[in-house]
Amino acid sequence: MHFFLRNFNTPALQLSCRMVSNYVNRIRHLSELKEDDEACHKALSSGTFLLFHDLLPLVQKIENKYTTPFVTAAELKKLDLAEKWTEESVLIDCTESLVPQFALDIGKSEKAQAELLLKGKFLAFLKACTIIDRNDISLISQAQALLRWHSTHLYCSRTGKPTQKNVSGSKRVCGNDEITYYPQMSPVVIMLVSDGARCLLARQKQFPPGMYSALAGFCNIGESVEDSVRREVAEEVGLQVTSLVYSASQHWPYPSSSLMIGYHAMVQPKQNKIQLNHSELQDARWFDATEVAEVLKRKMPRKEEMVSFWIPPPWALAHHLIKEWTQKQ
C-alpha cells in the first residue's frame, strides 16, 4: 500500500488521474444538459456549433490544413440564424473546459452566405473525411447522423402527429400519446476472414472501381453478433467460420446511422473455396500478406485514376482490420 501511495504523486499518475476526473466531469455535464431543457437552453448562448448544409459539413482550409470549425453564437447571429440556432441545434459534446458543442443544419437558403462569411465550403461527408484530421471524423459522423435522425422522425409512427424535439436533441416526443423516441443505431458486423495465410476481400457493384474491402452485413433481429458474423460469411462467400476474435467498433452515419462491429474470422485452410453469392457481391478473392502489405502503402486513388486493387482509407474500420491482420503475419 505504501508503495502505491508513494507513486501516486508521480507526474504521470497525477496526469492520468486528472484526465479521468475531467472525463467524468465532462460526461456528467453532458448528461445534465441532455435531460435539463432549461440548462441546455442557457448553454446555447455560450456554446459553439458545427454547421451543416443539407447534411454536408462545413470545412475550412487554414494554410495547408483542413478543419471542421466550430462557430460561435455571435457568428450565427450574423447569419441571421437566431430561430434555427435555438430550435434546431442538437447537442453533440462539450470540451474539457465544459463548453457545450452543438450541430446545426442551416438550410439550403443560407449556403452561399455562410460559405462567404465563414470562409469555408460545405463538402460531401466522404470527401470531407479524406482531407480533415482523423480526430474530427467521429464528431462530424455523430453530428450528421443525429441531424439526419431528427429530419426523418418529424412525425409519430403510431399516431401520425408531429413530434417535438427536446432542447438538446436527445429525444423526440409525441405530445398526444406521450410516446418518446430516442436516436438509434443499427448494428452491423464487419469481418476480415482469414484461412491463416491469406485474407479474403470482396467488392460490391456500387464500390468505386478497384476497391476491395472486408465482408459486412446488418445483424438480424434475435441474433447475437457472433451469429451474425457466421451467417454473413456463409451467405456471401459460402464459408464456415470456425473461430472469431473481436477487434474494434466504429460509428458510421450511412445508410441511417450504423454501429460497425469489427471481427477477425477464421476458416479452415482446407475448407476455403469461395462460393460467391452474386446477388450480394461482384467479386471475392484471397490475398496473401505480401499483396496486402503493398496495397497498404498506397494512397487512396483520385476519381480519375484507374487502380485495379485498393482498400478503404485509413479512417475506415475495414482498413484497421486489414492492417491489423497484416501486422500479425
CSV table of C-alpha atoms in Angstrom, one decimal:
chain,number,residue,atom,x,y,z
A,1,MET,CA,0.0,0.0,0.0
A,2,HIS,CA,2.8,2.4,0.9
A,3,PHE,CA,4.4,1.7,-2.5
A,4,PHE,CA,1.2,2.7,-4.2
A,5,LEU,CA,0.8,5.9,-2.2
A,6,ARG,CA,4.4,7.0,-2.8
A,7,ASN,CA,4.0,6.6,-6.6
A,8,PHE,CA,0.5,8.1,-6.7
A,9,ASN,CA,2.2,11.5,-6.6
A,10,THR,CA,4.3,11.0,-9.7
A,11,PRO,CA,3.5,13.4,-12.6
A,12,ALA,CA,2.3,10.6,-14.8
A,13,LEU,CA,-0.2,9.2,-12.3
A,14,GLN,CA,-1.4,12.7,-11.4
A,15,LEU,CA,-2.0,13.5,-15.1
A,16,SER,CA,-3.8,10.2,-15.5
A,17,CYS,CA,-6.0,11.0,-12.5
A,18,ARG,CA,-6.8,14.4,-13.8
A,19,MET,CA,-7.7,13.0,-17.2
A,20,VAL,CA,-10.1,10.5,-15.6
A,21,SER,CA,-11.6,13.3,-13.5
A,22,ASN,CA,-12.1,15.6,-16.5
A,23,TYR,CA,-13.7,12.8,-18.5
A,24,VAL,CA,-16.2,12.0,-15.7
A,25,ASN,CA,-17.0,15.7,-15.2
A,26,ARG,CA,-17.5,16.2,-18.9
A,27,ILE,CA,-19.8,13.2,-19.3
A,28,ARG,CA,-21.9,14.1,-16.3
A,29,HIS,CA,-22.2,17.7,-17.6
A,30,LEU,CA,-23.3,16.4,-20.9
A,31,SER,CA,-25.9,14.1,-19.3
A,32,GLU,CA,-27.3,17.1,-17.3
A,33,LEU,CA,-27.6,19.2,-20.5
A,34,LYS,CA,-29.3,16.4,-22.4
A,35,GLU,CA,-32.0,16.0,-19.8
A,36,ASP,CA,-32.5,19.6,-18.5
A,37,ASP,CA,-34.1,21.7,-21.1
A,38,GLU,CA,-33.6,25.0,-19.2
A,39,ALA,CA,-29.9,24.3,-18.6
A,40,CYS,CA,-29.4,23.3,-22.2
A,41,HIS,CA,-31.2,26.4,-23.5
A,42,LYS,CA,-28.9,28.6,-21.4
A,43,ALA,CA,-25.9,26.7,-22.7
A,44,LEU,CA,-26.8,27.6,-26.3
A,45,SER,CA,-25.6,31.2,-25.8
A,46,SER,CA,-22.1,30.1,-24.7
A,47,GLY,CA,-21.8,27.1,-26.9
A,48,THR,CA,-20.1,26.5,-30.3
A,49,PHE,CA,-21.6,25.0,-33.4
A,50,LEU,CA,-20.6,22.6,-36.2
A,51,LEU,CA,-22.5,23.8,-39.3
A,52,PHE,CA,-24.0,21.6,-42.0
A,53,HIS,CA,-25.9,22.4,-45.1
A,54,ASP,CA,-28.3,19.7,-46.2
A,55,LEU,CA,-26.2,17.3,-44.0
A,56,LEU,CA,-22.9,18.4,-45.7
A,57,PRO,CA,-20.3,19.6,-43.1
A,58,LEU,CA,-18.6,22.9,-43.3
A,59,VAL,CA,-14.9,22.6,-44.0
A,60,GLN,CA,-12.3,25.4,-43.7
A,61,LYS,CA,-8.8,25.4,-45.2
A,62,ILE,CA,-6.2,27.2,-43.0
A,63,GLU,CA,-2.8,27.2,-44.6
A,64,ASN,CA,-2.4,23.6,-45.7
A,65,LYS,CA,-4.7,22.1,-43.1
A,66,TYR,CA,-8.4,21.3,-43.4
A,67,THR,CA,-10.7,21.6,-40.4
A,68,THR,CA,-14.4,21.4,-39.4
A,69,PRO,CA,-14.7,24.6,-37.5
A,70,PHE,CA,-16.9,25.3,-34.5
A,71,VAL,CA,-18.8,28.6,-35.0
A,72,THR,CA,-19.7,30.9,-32.1
A,73,ALA,CA,-23.2,32.1,-31.3
A,74,ALA,CA,-22.2,35.6,-32.3
A,75,GLU,CA,-21.2,34.4,-35.8
A,76,LEU,CA,-24.6,32.6,-36.1
A,77,LYS,CA,-26.4,35.9,-35.4
A,78,LYS,CA,-24.5,37.5,-38.3
A,79,LEU,CA,-26.0,34.7,-40.5
A,80,ASP,CA,-29.5,35.6,-39.2
A,81,LEU,CA,-29.9,32.1,-37.8
A,82,ALA,CA,-31.3,33.0,-34.4
A,83,GLU,CA,-34.5,31.0,-34.8
A,84,LYS,CA,-32.7,27.9,-36.1
A,85,TRP,CA,-30.0,28.2,-33.6
A,86,THR,CA,-32.4,27.9,-30.6
A,87,GLU,CA,-34.9,25.5,-32.1
A,88,GLU,CA,-32.9,23.1,-34.4
A,89,SER,CA,-29.5,22.7,-32.8
A,90,VAL,CA,-28.5,19.3,-31.3
A,91,LEU,CA,-26.0,18.8,-28.5
A,92,ILE,CA,-23.1,16.5,-29.5
A,93,ASP,CA,-20.3,17.0,-27.0
A,94,CYS,CA,-18.5,19.5,-24.8
A,95,THR,CA,-14.9,20.5,-24.3
A,96,GLU,CA,-12.7,19.6,-21.3
A,97,SER,CA,-13.5,23.1,-20.0
A,98,LEU,CA,-17.2,22.2,-20.3
A,99,VAL,CA,-18.0,24.5,-23.3
A,100,PRO,CA,-21.0,22.8,-25.0
A,101,GLN,CA,-20.7,21.8,-28.6
A,102,PHE,CA,-23.8,21.7,-30.9
A,103,ALA,CA,-24.5,20.8,-34.5
A,104,LEU,CA,-26.9,22.8,-36.7
A,105,ASP,CA,-28.1,22.3,-40.3
A,106,ILE,CA,-28.5,25.8,-41.6
A,107,GLY,CA,-30.9,25.0,-44.5
A,108,LYS,CA,-30.4,25.5,-48.2
A,109,SER,CA,-31.1,29.2,-48.5
A,110,GLU,CA,-28.1,30.3,-46.3
A,111,LYS,CA,-25.4,28.2,-48.0
A,112,ALA,CA,-23.6,30.9,-50.1
A,113,GLN,CA,-23.8,33.5,-47.3
A,114,ALA,CA,-22.4,31.1,-44.7
A,115,GLU,CA,-19.5,30.0,-47.0
A,116,LEU,CA,-18.6,33.6,-47.7
A,117,LEU,CA,-18.8,34.8,-44.1
A,118,LEU,CA,-17.0,31.7,-42.6
A,119,LYS,CA,-14.5,31.3,-45.4
A,120,GLY,CA,-15.3,27.6,-45.9
A,121,LYS,CA,-17.1,25.1,-48.1
A,122,PHE,CA,-19.8,22.6,-47.4
A,123,LEU,CA,-18.5,19.3,-48.7
A,124,ALA,CA,-19.9,15.7,-49.1
A,125,PHE,CA,-19.2,13.7,-45.9
A,126,LEU,CA,-16.9,11.2,-47.5
A,127,LYS,CA,-14.9,13.8,-49.3
A,128,ALA,CA,-14.5,15.8,-46.1
A,129,CYS,CA,-13.2,12.6,-44.3
A,130,THR,CA,-10.4,12.3,-46.8
A,131,ILE,CA,-8.9,15.7,-46.0
A,132,ILE,CA,-9.8,16.6,-42.4
A,133,ASP,CA,-7.9,15.4,-39.3
A,134,ARG,CA,-8.9,11.9,-38.4
A,135,ASN,CA,-9.8,13.0,-34.8
A,136,ASP,CA,-12.6,15.2,-36.3
A,137,ILE,CA,-14.3,12.4,-38.3
A,138,SER,CA,-16.1,10.7,-35.4
A,139,LEU,CA,-17.6,14.0,-34.2
A,140,ILE,CA,-18.9,15.1,-37.7
A,141,SER,CA,-20.2,11.5,-38.1
A,142,GLN,CA,-22.1,11.7,-34.9
A,143,ALA,CA,-23.4,15.2,-35.7
A,144,GLN,CA,-24.6,14.3,-39.2
A,145,ALA,CA,-26.3,11.1,-38.0
A,146,LEU,CA,-28.1,12.9,-35.2
A,147,LEU,CA,-29.3,15.7,-37.6
A,148,ARG,CA,-30.5,13.1,-40.1
A,149,TRP,CA,-32.4,11.2,-37.4
A,150,HIS,CA,-34.3,14.3,-36.4
A,151,SER,CA,-35.1,15.1,-40.0
A,152,THR,CA,-36.6,11.7,-40.6
A,153,HIS,CA,-38.6,11.5,-37.3
A,154,LEU,CA,-40.7,14.6,-37.5
A,155,TYR,CA,-43.9,12.5,-37.1
A,156,CYS,CA,-45.0,9.8,-34.7
A,157,SER,CA,-45.1,6.4,-36.4
A,158,ARG,CA,-48.1,5.4,-34.1
A,159,THR,CA,-50.3,8.5,-34.2
A,160,GLY,CA,-49.1,10.3,-37.3
A,161,LYS,CA,-48.9,13.5,-35.2
A,162,PRO,CA,-45.9,15.8,-35.2
A,163,THR,CA,-43.1,15.0,-32.7
A,164,GLN,CA,-41.3,17.7,-30.7
A,165,LYS,CA,-37.5,17.8,-30.1
A,166,ASN,CA,-36.2,18.5,-26.6
A,167,VAL,CA,-33.7,21.3,-26.5
A,168,SER,CA,-30.6,19.1,-26.6
A,169,GLY,CA,-32.0,16.8,-29.3
A,170,SER,CA,-31.5,13.6,-27.2
A,171,LYS,CA,-35.1,12.6,-27.9
A,172,ARG,CA,-38.4,13.5,-29.7
A,173,VAL,CA,-41.8,13.2,-28.0
A,174,CYS,CA,-45.3,12.8,-29.4
A,175,GLY,CA,-47.4,15.0,-27.2
A,176,ASN,CA,-50.7,13.3,-28.0
A,177,ASP,CA,-49.7,9.9,-26.5
A,178,GLU,CA,-46.6,10.9,-24.6
A,179,ILE,CA,-44.6,8.5,-26.8
A,180,THR,CA,-40.8,9.1,-26.6
A,181,TYR,CA,-38.4,8.3,-29.4
A,182,TYR,CA,-34.6,8.1,-28.9
A,183,PRO,CA,-31.9,8.1,-31.6
A,184,GLN,CA,-30.9,4.6,-32.6
A,185,MET,CA,-28.1,2.9,-34.4
A,186,SER,CA,-28.3,-0.3,-36.5
A,187,PRO,CA,-25.7,-2.9,-35.5
A,188,VAL,CA,-23.5,-4.0,-38.5
A,189,VAL,CA,-20.8,-6.7,-38.4
A,190,ILE,CA,-17.7,-6.3,-40.5
A,191,MET,CA,-15.3,-9.2,-40.5
A,192,LEU,CA,-11.9,-9.9,-42.1
A,193,VAL,CA,-12.0,-13.6,-43.0
A,194,SER,CA,-8.6,-15.5,-43.0
A,195,ASP,CA,-7.5,-19.0,-43.6
A,196,GLY,CA,-4.3,-18.4,-41.7
A,197,ALA,CA,-2.1,-17.5,-44.5
A,198,ARG,CA,-4.4,-15.3,-46.6
A,199,CYS,CA,-7.3,-12.8,-46.0
A,200,LEU,CA,-10.5,-12.6,-48.0
A,201,LEU,CA,-11.5,-9.3,-49.5
A,202,ALA,CA,-14.6,-8.6,-51.6
A,203,ARG,CA,-16.4,-5.9,-53.6
A,204,GLN,CA,-19.9,-4.9,-54.3
A,205,LYS,CA,-21.2,-3.4,-57.6
A,206,GLN,CA,-21.6,0.0,-56.1
A,207,PHE,CA,-18.0,0.2,-54.8
A,208,PRO,CA,-15.6,2.5,-56.7
A,209,PRO,CA,-13.6,0.7,-59.4
A,210,GLY,CA,-10.9,-1.5,-57.9
A,211,MET,CA,-11.8,-1.2,-54.2
A,212,TYR,CA,-12.0,-4.3,-52.1
A,213,SER,CA,-13.0,-4.5,-48.5
A,214,ALA,CA,-13.9,-6.8,-45.6
A,215,LEU,CA,-17.3,-8.5,-45.6
A,216,ALA,CA,-20.1,-6.7,-43.8
A,217,GLY,CA,-23.8,-7.0,-43.1
A,218,PHE,CA,-26.6,-6.0,-40.8
A,219,CYS,CA,-27.4,-8.0,-37.7
A,220,ASN,CA,-30.8,-9.7,-37.9
A,221,ILE,CA,-33.3,-9.4,-35.0
A,222,GLY,CA,-32.7,-12.0,-32.4
A,223,GLU,CA,-29.1,-12.7,-33.5
A,224,SER,CA,-26.0,-12.4,-31.4
A,225,VAL,CA,-23.1,-10.5,-33.0
A,226,GLU,CA,-21.2,-13.8,-33.3
A,227,ASP,CA,-24.2,-15.5,-35.0
A,228,SER,CA,-24.3,-12.5,-37.5
A,229,VAL,CA,-20.7,-12.9,-38.4
A,230,ARG,CA,-21.1,-16.6,-39.1
A,231,ARG,CA,-24.3,-16.1,-41.1
A,232,GLU,CA,-22.9,-13.3,-43.2
A,233,VAL,CA,-19.8,-15.2,-44.2
A,234,ALA,CA,-21.8,-18.3,-45.1
A,235,GLU,CA,-24.3,-16.2,-47.1
A,236,GLU,CA,-21.9,-14.1,-49.1
A,237,VAL,CA,-18.9,-16.5,-49.8
A,238,GLY,CA,-20.1,-19.9,-48.7
A,239,LEU,CA,-17.5,-20.4,-46.0
A,240,GLN,CA,-18.0,-21.7,-42.4
A,241,VAL,CA,-16.3,-19.7,-39.6
A,242,THR,CA,-14.6,-21.8,-37.0
A,243,SER,CA,-13.5,-19.1,-34.7
A,244,LEU,CA,-13.6,-15.3,-34.4
A,245,VAL,CA,-12.0,-12.5,-32.3
A,246,TYR,CA,-13.4,-9.1,-31.7
A,247,SER,CA,-11.2,-6.2,-32.8
A,248,ALA,CA,-12.8,-2.7,-32.6
A,249,SER,CA,-16.0,-0.8,-33.4
A,250,GLN,CA,-16.9,2.4,-35.3
A,251,HIS,CA,-19.9,4.6,-35.8
A,252,TRP,CA,-20.8,5.0,-39.4
A,253,PRO,CA,-23.5,7.5,-40.5
A,254,TYR,CA,-24.7,5.6,-43.5
A,255,PRO,CA,-27.3,4.4,-44.5
A,256,SER,CA,-29.0,5.8,-41.4
A,257,SER,CA,-26.5,5.5,-38.5
A,258,SER,CA,-24.8,2.2,-38.1
A,259,LEU,CA,-22.6,0.7,-35.4
A,260,MET,CA,-19.8,-1.2,-37.2
A,261,ILE,CA,-18.6,-4.1,-35.0
A,262,GLY,CA,-15.3,-5.4,-36.3
A,263,TYR,CA,-14.1,-9.0,-36.1
A,264,HIS,CA,-11.3,-11.3,-37.4
A,265,ALA,CA,-12.9,-14.6,-38.5
A,266,MET,CA,-11.1,-17.8,-39.2
A,267,VAL,CA,-12.0,-20.6,-41.6
A,268,GLN,CA,-10.2,-24.0,-42.1
A,269,PRO,CA,-7.4,-23.8,-44.6
A,270,LYS,CA,-8.7,-26.9,-46.4
A,271,GLN,CA,-12.2,-25.6,-46.5
A,272,ASN,CA,-11.6,-22.2,-48.1
A,273,LYS,CA,-13.1,-22.5,-51.6
A,274,ILE,CA,-15.2,-19.4,-52.2
A,275,GLN,CA,-18.8,-19.9,-53.4
A,276,LEU,CA,-19.7,-16.4,-54.4
A,277,ASN,CA,-23.3,-15.1,-53.8
A,278,HIS,CA,-23.7,-13.0,-56.9
A,279,SER,CA,-26.8,-11.2,-55.5
A,280,GLU,CA,-24.6,-9.8,-52.7
A,281,LEU,CA,-21.1,-9.4,-54.2
A,282,GLN,CA,-19.5,-8.7,-57.5
A,283,ASP,CA,-16.2,-10.5,-56.6
A,284,ALA,CA,-14.3,-12.0,-53.7
A,285,ARG,CA,-10.7,-13.2,-53.6
A,286,TRP,CA,-8.0,-14.5,-51.3
A,287,PHE,CA,-5.0,-12.1,-50.9
A,288,ASP,CA,-1.7,-13.0,-49.2
A,289,ALA,CA,0.2,-10.8,-46.7
A,290,THR,CA,2.6,-9.5,-49.3
A,291,GLU,CA,-0.2,-8.3,-51.6
A,292,VAL,CA,-2.0,-6.6,-48.7
A,293,ALA,CA,1.2,-5.0,-47.3
A,294,GLU,CA,1.9,-3.5,-50.7
A,295,VAL,CA,-1.7,-2.1,-51.0
A,296,LEU,CA,-1.5,-0.6,-47.5
A,297,LYS,CA,1.4,1.6,-48.7
A,298,ARG,CA,-0.7,3.2,-51.4
A,299,LYS,CA,-2.7,6.4,-51.1
A,300,MET,CA,-6.4,6.4,-51.8
A,301,PRO,CA,-6.7,6.9,-55.6
A,302,ARG,CA,-8.3,10.0,-57.1
A,303,LYS,CA,-11.5,9.7,-59.1
A,304,GLU,CA,-9.8,9.9,-62.4
A,305,GLU,CA,-7.2,7.3,-61.5
A,306,MET,CA,-7.9,3.6,-62.5
A,307,VAL,CA,-6.4,1.3,-59.9
A,308,SER,CA,-7.1,-2.4,-60.1
A,309,PHE,CA,-6.7,-3.1,-56.3
A,310,TRP,CA,-7.1,-0.7,-53.4
A,311,ILE,CA,-8.7,-0.8,-49.9
A,312,PRO,CA,-10.8,1.7,-47.8
A,313,PRO,CA,-9.0,4.7,-46.4
A,314,PRO,CA,-7.2,4.7,-43.0
A,315,TRP,CA,-10.1,6.2,-41.1
A,316,ALA,CA,-12.4,3.2,-42.0
A,317,LEU,CA,-12.8,0.2,-39.7
A,318,ALA,CA,-12.2,-2.1,-42.7
A,319,HIS,CA,-8.7,-0.5,-43.1
A,320,HIS,CA,-8.0,-1.1,-39.4
A,321,LEU,CA,-8.9,-4.8,-39.7
A,322,ILE,CA,-6.8,-5.3,-42.8
A,323,LYS,CA,-3.8,-3.5,-41.3
A,324,GLU,CA,-4.1,-5.4,-38.0
A,325,TRP,CA,-4.2,-8.7,-39.8
A,326,THR,CA,-1.1,-7.8,-41.9
A,327,GLN,CA,0.9,-6.8,-38.9
A,328,LYS,CA,0.3,-10.2,-37.3
A,329,GLN,CA,1.5,-12.2,-40.3
